[in-house]
Amino acid sequence: MIKKSQSLSKNYKMPHLYLDDLSSLEEIFKESNPKKYKLETKDFEYQSTSELKEDNSIIHELVFRTHEPYISLSFDKNSARIYTDNDDLTTSGLISKINNKIKPTEQKGLFYIVKIIPFIGPPTFVWTLLSGIFYWKKNGEILSILLFIIAIITGFASYLSFKKDIWEYSTIELSLRKNKKNFFERNKDQLINTIISVLLGAILTYIITTLL
């Protein structure tokens, strides 16, 4: 009796990795002494993670791939997944090590928020916008403005969650983890743009409703 090989796969929840994480993953892949190993981004193919430049840029597409054994670890704009076509003990052990390495990098809280917002964001946007128009006509200007601001924020949040889920699911920073920036440093420009958008949206809404 011979056991048939089975495929193994696992999806990850919005991993956020750094160069040192990639180097650690590469070491695990090479433990199996694969016949062929390569690392790919959208535009280039590499023989080693050491070829990746530490320039603090962010990419959302990267693939580790080996042959004999065949293992593919792909980080894409809208997914992150590992796959192998063989579940023998050696390959299963490597997959387990890779899973343990990636698990701490998963942004599970962000993952669930991004998945939930599309269900509550658009309805909240429509309800607050229509309520704002209703109260404006009833001369409830202060309440209307607050509702319009909430509508703008929920609309913008819905857009950001869609963008994260579809175009920025996997995040790979080409810098060392020890040199990582804090939340405000990383997102300073985006936060400023969000505040400006909310203020401009509120002003525009005020002007439009005044003219109606």
Backbone as JSON, one array per atom type, in Angstrom:
{
  "sequence": "MIKKSQSLSKNYKMPHLYLDDLSSLEEIFKESNPKKYKLETKDFEYQSTSELKEDNSIIHELVFRTHEPYISLSFDKNSARIYTDNDDLTTSGLISKINNKIKPTEQKGLFYIVKIIPFIGPPTFVWTLLSGIFYWKKNGEILSILLFIIAIITGFASYLSFKKDIWEYSTIELSLRKNKKNFFERNKDQLINTIISVLLGAILTYIITTLL",
  "N": [[0.85, -1.2, 0.0], [0.58, 2.17, -0.88], [0.83, 5.47, 0.11], [-0.9, 8.17, -1.26], [0.24, 11.28, -2.5], [-0.75, 14.42, -1.21], [-2.01, 17.71, -1.73], [-1.1, 20.76, -0.04], [-2.24, 23.75, 1.44], [-2.49, 27.18, 2.52], [-4.06, 30.15, 3.55], [-3.18, 33.5, 4.33], [-3.65, 36.22, 6.67], [-3.51, 39.29, 5.72], [-0.52, 39.82, 5.8], [2.36, 41.58, 7.05], [5.47, 42.25, 6.22], [9.11, 42.45, 6.62], [12.48, 43.09, 5.41], [14.21, 41.44, 6.94], [12.46, 39.44, 7.69], [11.97, 38.26, 5.22], [14.49, 37.23, 4.65], [14.71, 35.3, 6.66], [12.65, 33.57, 5.9], [13.66, 32.72, 3.46], [15.87, 31.19, 4.3], [14.55, 29.05, 5.48], [13.27, 27.91, 3.24], [15.5, 27.03, 1.8], [16.43, 24.99, 3.34], [15.52, 22.58, 2.45], [17.09, 21.96, 0.34], [16.38, 22.57, -2.43], [15.91, 21.76, -5.93], [15.6, 23.87, -7.6], [15.4, 27.33, -6.97], [13.77, 30.41, -6.58], [13.07, 33.93, -6.38], [10.58, 36.28, -6.8], [9.42, 39.48, -7.86], [7.05, 41.92, -8.97], [8.36, 43.03, -11.18], [10.93, 41.95, -11.31], [13.28, 39.16, -11.12], [14.93, 37.28, -8.66], [17.86, 35.74, -7.21], [18.39, 35.6, -4.59], [17.42, 36.93, -1.37], [19.19, 38.82, -0.59], [19.69, 40.39, -2.72], [17.72, 42.23, -2.82], [17.14, 45.63, -2.45], [17.68, 47.75, 0.33], [15.67, 50.16, 0.62], [13.59, 51.36, 1.86], [11.18, 51.32, 0.53], [7.84, 50.22, -0.34], [6.32, 47.22, -1.26], [3.8, 45.18, -2.84], [3.65, 42.75, -3.98], [5.13, 39.65, -4.18], [6.92, 36.62, -4.62], [7.96, 33.51, -3.39], [9.49, 30.64, -4.66], [10.03, 27.17, -5.05], [11.37, 24.2, -6.59], [11.08, 20.71, -6.58], [11.47, 20.05, -3.61], [8.18, 21.17, -4.71], [7.17, 24.27, -3.78], [5.2, 27.07, -3.25], [5.07, 30.33, -2.22], [3.15, 32.98, -2.09], [2.75, 36.46, -2.07], [0.4, 38.73, -2.68], [-1.42, 41.5, -4.26], [-4.03, 41.18, -3.51], [-4.18, 38.92, -1.92], [-2.65, 36.32, 0.11], [-0.74, 33.47, 0.17], [0.25, 30.07, 0.7], [1.42, 27.16, -0.99], [1.78, 23.7, -1.68], [2.46, 20.75, -3.54], [2.88, 18.37, -2.35], [2.6, 16.4, 0.5], [4.52, 15.18, 2.12], [6.58, 14.21, 4.96], [8.9, 15.81, 5.22], [8.4, 18.08, 3.58], [6.01, 18.95, 4.74], [6.96, 19.66, 7.24], [8.56, 21.86, 6.59], [6.6, 23.63, 5.65], [5.19, 24.03, 8.01], [7.13, 25.4, 9.53], [7.35, 27.72, 7.99], [4.76, 28.73, 8.23], [4.75, 29.31, 10.98], [6.58, 31.37, 11.0], [5.36, 33.36, 9.51], [2.95, 33.81, 10.8], [3.16, 35.68, 13.1], [3.32, 38.04, 11.69], [0.92, 38.59, 10.59], [-1.84, 40.77, 10.14], [-4.34, 40.59, 11.8], [-6.43, 41.96, 13.12], [-6.77, 44.24, 11.48], [-7.44, 42.89, 9.15], [-10.0, 41.76, 9.72], [-11.46, 44.1, 10.19], [-11.32, 45.37, 7.69], [-12.75, 43.52, 6.21], [-15.26, 43.73, 7.34], [-16.13, 46.42, 7.14], [-17.09, 46.99, 4.43], [-19.71, 46.03, 4.62], [-20.99, 47.61, 6.49], [-20.17, 50.22, 6.07], [-21.0, 51.52, 3.45], [-23.95, 51.44, 3.73], [-24.18, 53.02, 6.06], [-23.08, 55.4, 5.17], [-24.95, 56.2, 3.17], [-27.29, 56.42, 4.74], [-26.61, 58.41, 6.69], [-26.06, 60.55, 5.0], [-28.53, 61.01, 3.68], [-30.07, 61.53, 5.95], [-28.81, 63.81, 6.86], [-29.47, 65.63, 4.83], [-32.23, 65.67, 5.18], [-32.55, 66.75, 7.82], [-31.35, 69.19, 7.38], [-33.17, 70.51, 5.76], [-35.07, 70.81, 7.65], [-34.1, 72.8, 9.13], [-32.13, 72.06, 10.92], [-29.27, 72.71, 11.21], [-26.72, 72.34, 12.52], [-26.82, 69.65, 13.39], [-27.11, 68.48, 10.91], [-24.69, 69.11, 9.63], [-22.93, 67.63, 11.22], [-23.82, 65.06, 10.6], [-23.24, 65.02, 7.88], [-20.45, 65.12, 7.97], [-19.92, 62.68, 9.23], [-20.88, 61.02, 7.22], [-19.04, 61.54, 5.18], [-16.69, 60.61, 6.37], [-17.28, 57.86, 6.76], [-17.68, 57.12, 4.13], [-15.14, 57.57, 3.07], [-13.67, 55.8, 4.62], [-14.74, 53.41, 3.73], [-13.79, 53.4, 1.13], [-11.0, 53.26, 1.62], [-10.82, 50.75, 2.9], [-11.63, 49.07, 0.85], [-9.59, 49.59, -0.98], [-7.36, 48.61, 0.46], [-8.0, 45.89, 0.67], [-8.16, 45.02, -1.97], [-5.95, 46.04, -3.42], [-3.74, 46.3, -1.71], [-3.27, 44.12, -0.05], [-1.21, 42.38, 0.84], [1.71, 43.45, 2.5], [4.96, 44.51, 2.11], [7.79, 45.74, 3.41], [10.73, 47.18, 2.33], [12.9, 47.31, 4.23], [14.68, 47.07, 7.36], [13.29, 45.38, 10.18], [13.92, 46.43, 12.68], [14.32, 49.05, 12.1], [11.89, 50.09, 11.55], [9.25, 52.43, 11.06], [7.02, 54.32, 13.21], [3.39, 54.23, 13.53], [2.3, 56.8, 12.9], [4.38, 58.06, 11.53], [4.61, 56.42, 9.3], [2.14, 56.76, 8.11], [1.68, 59.45, 7.8], [1.28, 61.23, 5.57], [-1.02, 60.14, 4.45], [-2.87, 60.43, 6.54], [-2.97, 63.22, 6.75], [-4.04, 63.83, 4.23], [-6.52, 62.6, 4.53], [-7.73, 64.15, 6.57], [-7.81, 66.65, 5.3], [-9.48, 65.99, 3.15], [-11.88, 65.38, 4.5], [-12.5, 67.88, 5.64], [-12.72, 69.53, 3.33], [-14.79, 68.17, 2.08], [-16.87, 68.58, 3.92], [-17.14, 71.37, 3.8], [-17.82, 71.69, 1.08], [-20.22, 70.27, 1.02], [-21.74, 71.86, 2.74], [-21.91, 74.22, 1.21], [-23.29, 73.33, -1.05], [-25.75, 72.4, 0.03], [-26.67, 74.79, 1.05], [-27.27, 76.22, -1.21], [-29.37, 74.81, -2.22]],
  "CA": [[0.0, 0.0, 0.0], [1.35, 3.41, -1.0], [0.04, 6.68, 0.38], [-0.87, 9.16, -2.32], [0.59, 12.64, -2.08], [-1.84, 15.38, -1.19], [-1.56, 19.1, -1.73], [-1.33, 21.53, 1.17], [-2.29, 25.19, 1.19], [-2.95, 28.0, 3.63], [-4.18, 31.57, 3.27], [-2.77, 34.34, 5.45], [-4.48, 37.42, 6.88], [-2.83, 40.57, 5.54], [0.82, 39.86, 6.41], [3.2, 42.78, 6.9], [6.81, 41.72, 6.4], [10.27, 43.3, 6.39], [13.58, 42.38, 4.78], [14.71, 40.36, 7.79], [11.48, 38.34, 7.61], [12.2, 37.59, 3.94], [15.73, 36.46, 4.79], [14.4, 34.12, 7.48], [11.86, 32.67, 5.06], [14.56, 32.14, 2.46], [16.65, 30.16, 4.99], [13.68, 27.88, 5.65], [13.09, 27.3, 1.92], [16.73, 26.39, 1.35], [16.7, 23.81, 4.16], [15.14, 21.37, 1.71], [18.01, 21.82, -0.8], [15.57, 22.42, -3.64], [16.62, 21.72, -7.2], [15.53, 25.22, -8.15], [14.82, 28.3, -6.05], [13.78, 31.78, -7.08], [12.28, 34.95, -5.69], [10.09, 37.17, -7.85], [8.51, 40.6, -7.62], [6.28, 42.22, -10.18], [9.22, 43.41, -12.3], [12.25, 41.33, -11.33], [13.51, 37.83, -10.55], [16.15, 37.3, -7.87], [18.38, 34.47, -6.74], [18.48, 35.66, -3.13], [16.85, 38.15, -0.77], [20.28, 39.79, -0.44], [19.67, 41.26, -3.89], [16.71, 43.26, -2.61], [17.75, 46.83, -1.89], [17.04, 48.35, 1.5], [15.4, 51.55, 0.24], [12.38, 51.8, 2.6], [9.98, 51.31, -0.32], [6.83, 49.21, 0.01], [5.78, 46.47, -2.4], [2.63, 44.37, -2.48], [3.7, 41.51, -4.75], [6.39, 38.92, -4.07], [6.69, 35.17, -4.63], [9.01, 32.53, -3.2], [9.1, 29.4, -5.34], [11.05, 26.13, -5.19], [10.99, 22.98, -7.31], [11.66, 19.49, -5.99], [9.99, 20.02, -3.62], [7.5, 22.37, -5.21], [6.48, 25.1, -2.78], [4.98, 28.44, -3.71], [4.57, 31.26, -1.21], [2.86, 34.2, -2.85], [2.17, 37.65, -1.44], [-0.16, 39.5, -3.8], [-2.17, 42.7, -3.93], [-5.33, 40.85, -2.92], [-4.16, 37.64, -1.21], [-1.35, 35.81, 0.57], [-1.05, 32.04, 0.22], [1.31, 29.09, 0.47], [0.88, 25.95, -1.61], [2.69, 22.65, -2.1], [1.73, 19.62, -4.11], [3.33, 17.14, -1.7], [2.46, 16.52, 1.95], [5.42, 14.28, 2.83], [6.99, 14.74, 6.27], [9.89, 16.88, 5.06], [7.73, 19.28, 3.06], [5.05, 19.4, 5.76], [7.74, 20.32, 8.28], [8.95, 23.18, 6.08], [5.39, 24.45, 5.63], [4.91, 24.39, 9.4], [8.08, 26.44, 9.91], [6.99, 28.95, 7.28], [3.54, 29.22, 8.88], [5.13, 29.89, 12.28], [7.3, 32.61, 10.74], [4.45, 34.37, 8.96], [1.85, 34.06, 11.73], [3.27, 36.94, 13.87], [3.27, 39.21, 10.8], [-0.45, 38.79, 10.12], [-2.6, 41.88, 10.73], [-5.68, 40.0, 11.89], [-7.41, 42.99, 13.46], [-7.02, 45.0, 10.26], [-8.1, 41.99, 8.21], [-11.43, 41.66, 10.02], [-12.05, 45.43, 10.0], [-11.44, 45.57, 6.24], [-13.8, 42.63, 5.7], [-16.56, 44.13, 7.9], [-16.5, 47.78, 6.72], [-17.95, 47.03, 3.23], [-21.09, 45.7, 4.96], [-21.61, 48.66, 7.31], [-19.77, 51.54, 5.6], [-21.89, 52.11, 2.46], [-25.28, 51.76, 4.27], [-24.06, 54.14, 6.99], [-22.84, 56.59, 4.34], [-26.22, 56.6, 2.55], [-28.25, 56.82, 5.79], [-26.21, 59.7, 7.28], [-26.18, 61.58, 3.97], [-29.96, 61.32, 3.51], [-30.53, 62.13, 7.21], [-28.27, 65.17, 6.88], [-30.3, 66.44, 3.93], [-33.55, 65.8, 5.8], [-32.48, 67.7, 8.94], [-31.01, 70.51, 6.84], [-34.42, 71.12, 5.33], [-35.83, 71.11, 8.86], [-33.31, 73.84, 9.81], [-31.22, 71.5, 11.93], [-28.0, 72.86, 10.5], [-25.6, 71.76, 13.25], [-26.96, 68.2, 13.3], [-26.88, 68.11, 9.52], [-23.25, 69.17, 9.36], [-22.33, 66.47, 11.89], [-24.18, 63.88, 9.82], [-22.48, 65.07, 6.63], [-19.07, 64.77, 8.29], [-19.92, 61.23, 9.44], [-21.06, 60.4, 5.91], [-17.77, 61.65, 4.47], [-15.73, 59.72, 7.02], [-17.63, 56.46, 6.46], [-17.44, 56.92, 2.7], [-13.7, 57.49, 2.87], [-13.24, 54.55, 5.25], [-15.15, 52.33, 2.83], [-12.84, 53.43, 0.02], [-9.7, 52.78, 2.1], [-10.9, 49.31, 3.15], [-11.66, 48.44, -0.48], [-8.23, 49.71, -1.53], [-6.48, 47.7, 1.2], [-8.38, 44.51, 0.4], [-7.99, 44.69, -3.39], [-4.66, 46.45, -3.99], [-2.64, 46.36, -0.74], [-3.52, 43.05, 0.93], [0.11, 42.01, 1.39], [2.62, 44.59, 2.61], [6.35, 44.15, 2.32], [8.65, 46.93, 3.49], [12.12, 46.88, 2.03], [13.72, 47.89, 5.3], [14.81, 46.14, 8.48], [12.23, 45.54, 11.18], [14.39, 47.29, 13.78], [14.29, 50.44, 11.64], [10.54, 50.42, 11.12], [8.68, 53.68, 11.55], [5.77, 54.13, 13.93], [2.17, 54.38, 12.72], [2.11, 58.17, 12.41], [5.41, 58.35, 10.55], [4.31, 55.68, 8.08], [0.87, 57.16, 7.49], [1.53, 60.89, 7.96], [0.7, 61.84, 4.37], [-2.39, 59.64, 4.28], [-3.7, 61.05, 7.58], [-3.17, 64.62, 6.36], [-4.98, 63.82, 3.1], [-7.84, 62.25, 5.05], [-8.27, 65.32, 7.28], [-8.13, 67.66, 4.29], [-10.65, 65.52, 2.39], [-13.06, 65.54, 5.35], [-12.8, 69.31, 5.76], [-13.2, 70.0, 2.03], [-16.11, 67.56, 1.86], [-17.84, 69.26, 4.78], [-17.34, 72.71, 3.24], [-18.55, 71.54, -0.18], [-21.59, 69.87, 1.36], [-22.4, 73.04, 3.3], [-22.2, 75.14, 0.12], [-24.33, 72.75, -1.92], [-27.04, 72.4, 0.73], [-27.1, 76.18, 1.2], [-27.81, 76.66, -2.49], [-30.61, 74.07, -2.55]],
  "C": [[0.89, 1.25, 0.0], [0.43, 4.61, -0.79], [0.21, 7.68, -0.76], [-0.52, 10.54, -1.75], [-0.62, 13.55, -2.17], [-1.26, 16.8, -1.18], [-1.88, 19.75, -0.38], [-1.38, 23.01, 0.8], [-2.81, 25.91, 2.42], [-2.99, 29.46, 3.18], [-3.84, 32.38, 4.52], [-3.59, 35.63, 5.48], [-3.61, 38.68, 6.88], [-1.46, 40.65, 6.23], [1.55, 41.16, 6.11], [4.62, 42.36, 7.25], [7.89, 42.76, 6.11], [11.38, 42.45, 5.78], [14.11, 41.22, 5.62], [13.76, 39.17, 7.81], [11.7, 37.55, 6.32], [13.46, 36.72, 4.0], [15.5, 35.19, 5.6], [13.6, 33.1, 6.69], [12.74, 31.97, 4.04], [15.39, 31.01, 3.08], [15.84, 28.88, 5.16], [13.51, 27.16, 4.31], [14.33, 26.5, 1.52], [17.13, 25.19, 2.22], [16.43, 22.52, 3.42], [16.09, 21.08, 0.54], [17.25, 21.62, -2.11], [16.42, 22.42, -4.92], [16.66, 23.11, -7.83], [14.84, 26.14, -7.15], [14.85, 29.67, -6.72], [12.8, 32.65, -6.32], [11.87, 35.96, -6.75], [9.26, 38.31, -7.27], [7.79, 40.86, -8.93], [7.2, 42.42, -11.39], [10.52, 42.64, -12.41], [12.22, 39.91, -10.76], [14.86, 37.85, -9.86], [16.57, 35.88, -7.51], [18.44, 34.42, -5.22], [17.86, 36.95, -2.62], [17.93, 39.22, -0.58], [20.34, 40.76, -1.62], [18.62, 42.37, -3.78], [17.34, 44.46, -1.91], [16.96, 47.35, -0.69], [16.83, 49.84, 1.22], [14.12, 52.1, 0.88], [11.13, 51.88, 1.73], [9.06, 50.19, 0.14], [6.34, 48.54, -1.27], [4.64, 45.58, -1.91], [2.58, 43.05, -3.26], [5.09, 40.89, -4.64], [6.09, 37.43, -3.96], [7.99, 34.42, -4.36], [8.57, 31.26, -3.92], [10.28, 28.44, -5.42], [10.47, 24.97, -6.0], [11.78, 21.81, -6.74], [12.27, 19.77, -4.62], [9.4, 21.32, -4.16], [6.76, 23.06, -4.06], [6.37, 26.5, -3.34], [4.38, 29.26, -2.57], [4.38, 32.6, -1.89], [2.2, 35.26, -1.99], [1.7, 38.54, -2.58], [-0.93, 40.71, -3.3], [-3.49, 42.38, -3.24], [-5.37, 39.5, -2.22], [-2.74, 37.35, -0.73], [-1.55, 34.32, 0.83], [0.21, 31.21, 0.02], [0.69, 27.82, -0.07], [2.04, 24.98, -1.89], [1.88, 21.48, -2.62], [2.1, 18.3, -3.45], [3.28, 17.32, -0.19], [3.36, 15.54, 2.71], [5.96, 14.97, 4.08], [7.96, 15.91, 6.15], [9.23, 18.18, 4.61], [6.74, 19.83, 4.07], [5.77, 20.14, 6.88], [8.16, 21.72, 7.85], [7.75, 24.13, 6.08], [5.04, 24.92, 7.03], [5.84, 25.5, 9.88], [7.74, 27.78, 9.26], [5.74, 29.57, 7.91], [3.87, 29.92, 10.21], [5.85, 31.21, 12.11], [6.36, 33.72, 10.3], [3.35, 34.75, 9.96], [1.98, 35.35, 12.52], [3.17, 38.2, 13.0], [1.85, 39.51, 10.31], [-1.13, 39.94, 10.88], [-4.06, 41.46, 10.83], [-6.75, 41.02, 12.22], [-7.79, 43.8, 12.23], [-7.78, 44.17, 9.24], [-9.61, 41.96, 8.45], [-12.14, 43.01, 9.85], [-12.32, 45.67, 8.52], [-12.56, 44.71, 5.66], [-15.19, 43.07, 6.17], [-17.04, 45.47, 7.33], [-17.37, 47.8, 5.46], [-19.42, 46.74, 3.52], [-21.78, 46.81, 5.75], [-21.29, 50.06, 6.81], [-20.73, 52.17, 4.61], [-23.31, 52.4, 2.98], [-25.25, 52.96, 5.23], [-23.87, 55.45, 6.23], [-24.16, 57.1, 3.76], [-27.19, 57.12, 3.6], [-27.9, 58.19, 6.37], [-26.33, 60.83, 6.27], [-27.64, 61.99, 3.8], [-30.52, 61.98, 4.78], [-30.05, 63.57, 7.31], [-29.08, 66.1, 6.01], [-31.66, 66.69, 4.54], [-33.53, 66.86, 6.91], [-32.1, 69.1, 8.47], [-32.28, 71.25, 6.41], [-35.31, 71.47, 6.51], [-35.12, 72.16, 9.73], [-32.47, 73.3, 10.97], [-29.81, 71.5, 11.39], [-26.83, 72.18, 11.21], [-25.62, 70.23, 13.17], [-26.66, 67.72, 11.88], [-25.4, 68.09, 9.18], [-22.53, 67.97, 9.99], [-22.61, 65.19, 11.1], [-23.42, 63.84, 8.5], [-21.03, 64.67, 6.86], [-18.94, 63.25, 8.5], [-20.04, 60.5, 8.12], [-19.75, 60.41, 5.12], [-16.75, 60.68, 5.04], [-16.01, 58.26, 6.69], [-17.41, 56.14, 4.99], [-15.96, 56.74, 2.42], [-13.14, 56.2, 3.47], [-13.58, 53.35, 4.37], [-14.18, 52.24, 1.64], [-11.49, 52.85, 0.44], [-9.71, 51.27, 2.34], [-10.92, 48.54, 1.84], [-10.27, 48.45, -1.1], [-7.28, 48.73, -0.87], [-6.74, 46.25, 0.82], [-8.03, 44.09, -1.03], [-6.58, 44.98, -3.91], [-3.48, 46.39, -3.01], [-2.77, 45.28, 0.34], [-2.23, 42.63, 1.62], [1.01, 43.23, 1.39], [4.02, 44.12, 2.94], [7.19, 45.41, 2.28], [10.1, 46.52, 3.27], [13.04, 47.66, 2.97], [13.79, 46.86, 6.42], [13.75, 46.43, 9.53], [12.66, 46.48, 12.31], [14.35, 48.77, 13.41], [12.89, 50.91, 11.25], [10.05, 51.7, 11.79], [7.39, 53.38, 12.31], [4.59, 54.44, 13.02], [2.06, 55.76, 12.11], [3.16, 58.56, 11.38], [5.11, 57.68, 9.22], [3.11, 56.24, 7.35], [0.62, 58.67, 7.57], [0.81, 61.53, 6.77], [-0.74, 61.42, 4.18], [-3.33, 60.26, 5.3], [-3.99, 62.51, 7.24], [-4.18, 64.71, 5.21], [-6.39, 63.51, 3.55], [-8.49, 63.45, 5.73], [-8.68, 66.4, 6.29], [-9.38, 67.27, 3.5], [-11.94, 65.7, 3.19], [-13.47, 67.0, 5.45], [-13.36, 69.86, 4.45], [-14.59, 69.44, 1.72], [-17.18, 68.25, 2.67], [-18.17, 70.65, 4.24], [-18.17, 72.65, 1.96], [-20.01, 71.17, 0.07], [-22.37, 71.05, 1.9], [-22.82, 74.01, 2.19], [-23.36, 74.63, -0.74], [-25.7, 72.8, -1.24], [-27.57, 73.82, 0.95], [-27.77, 76.68, -0.07], [-29.11, 75.96, -2.85], [-31.84, 74.76, -1.98]]
}
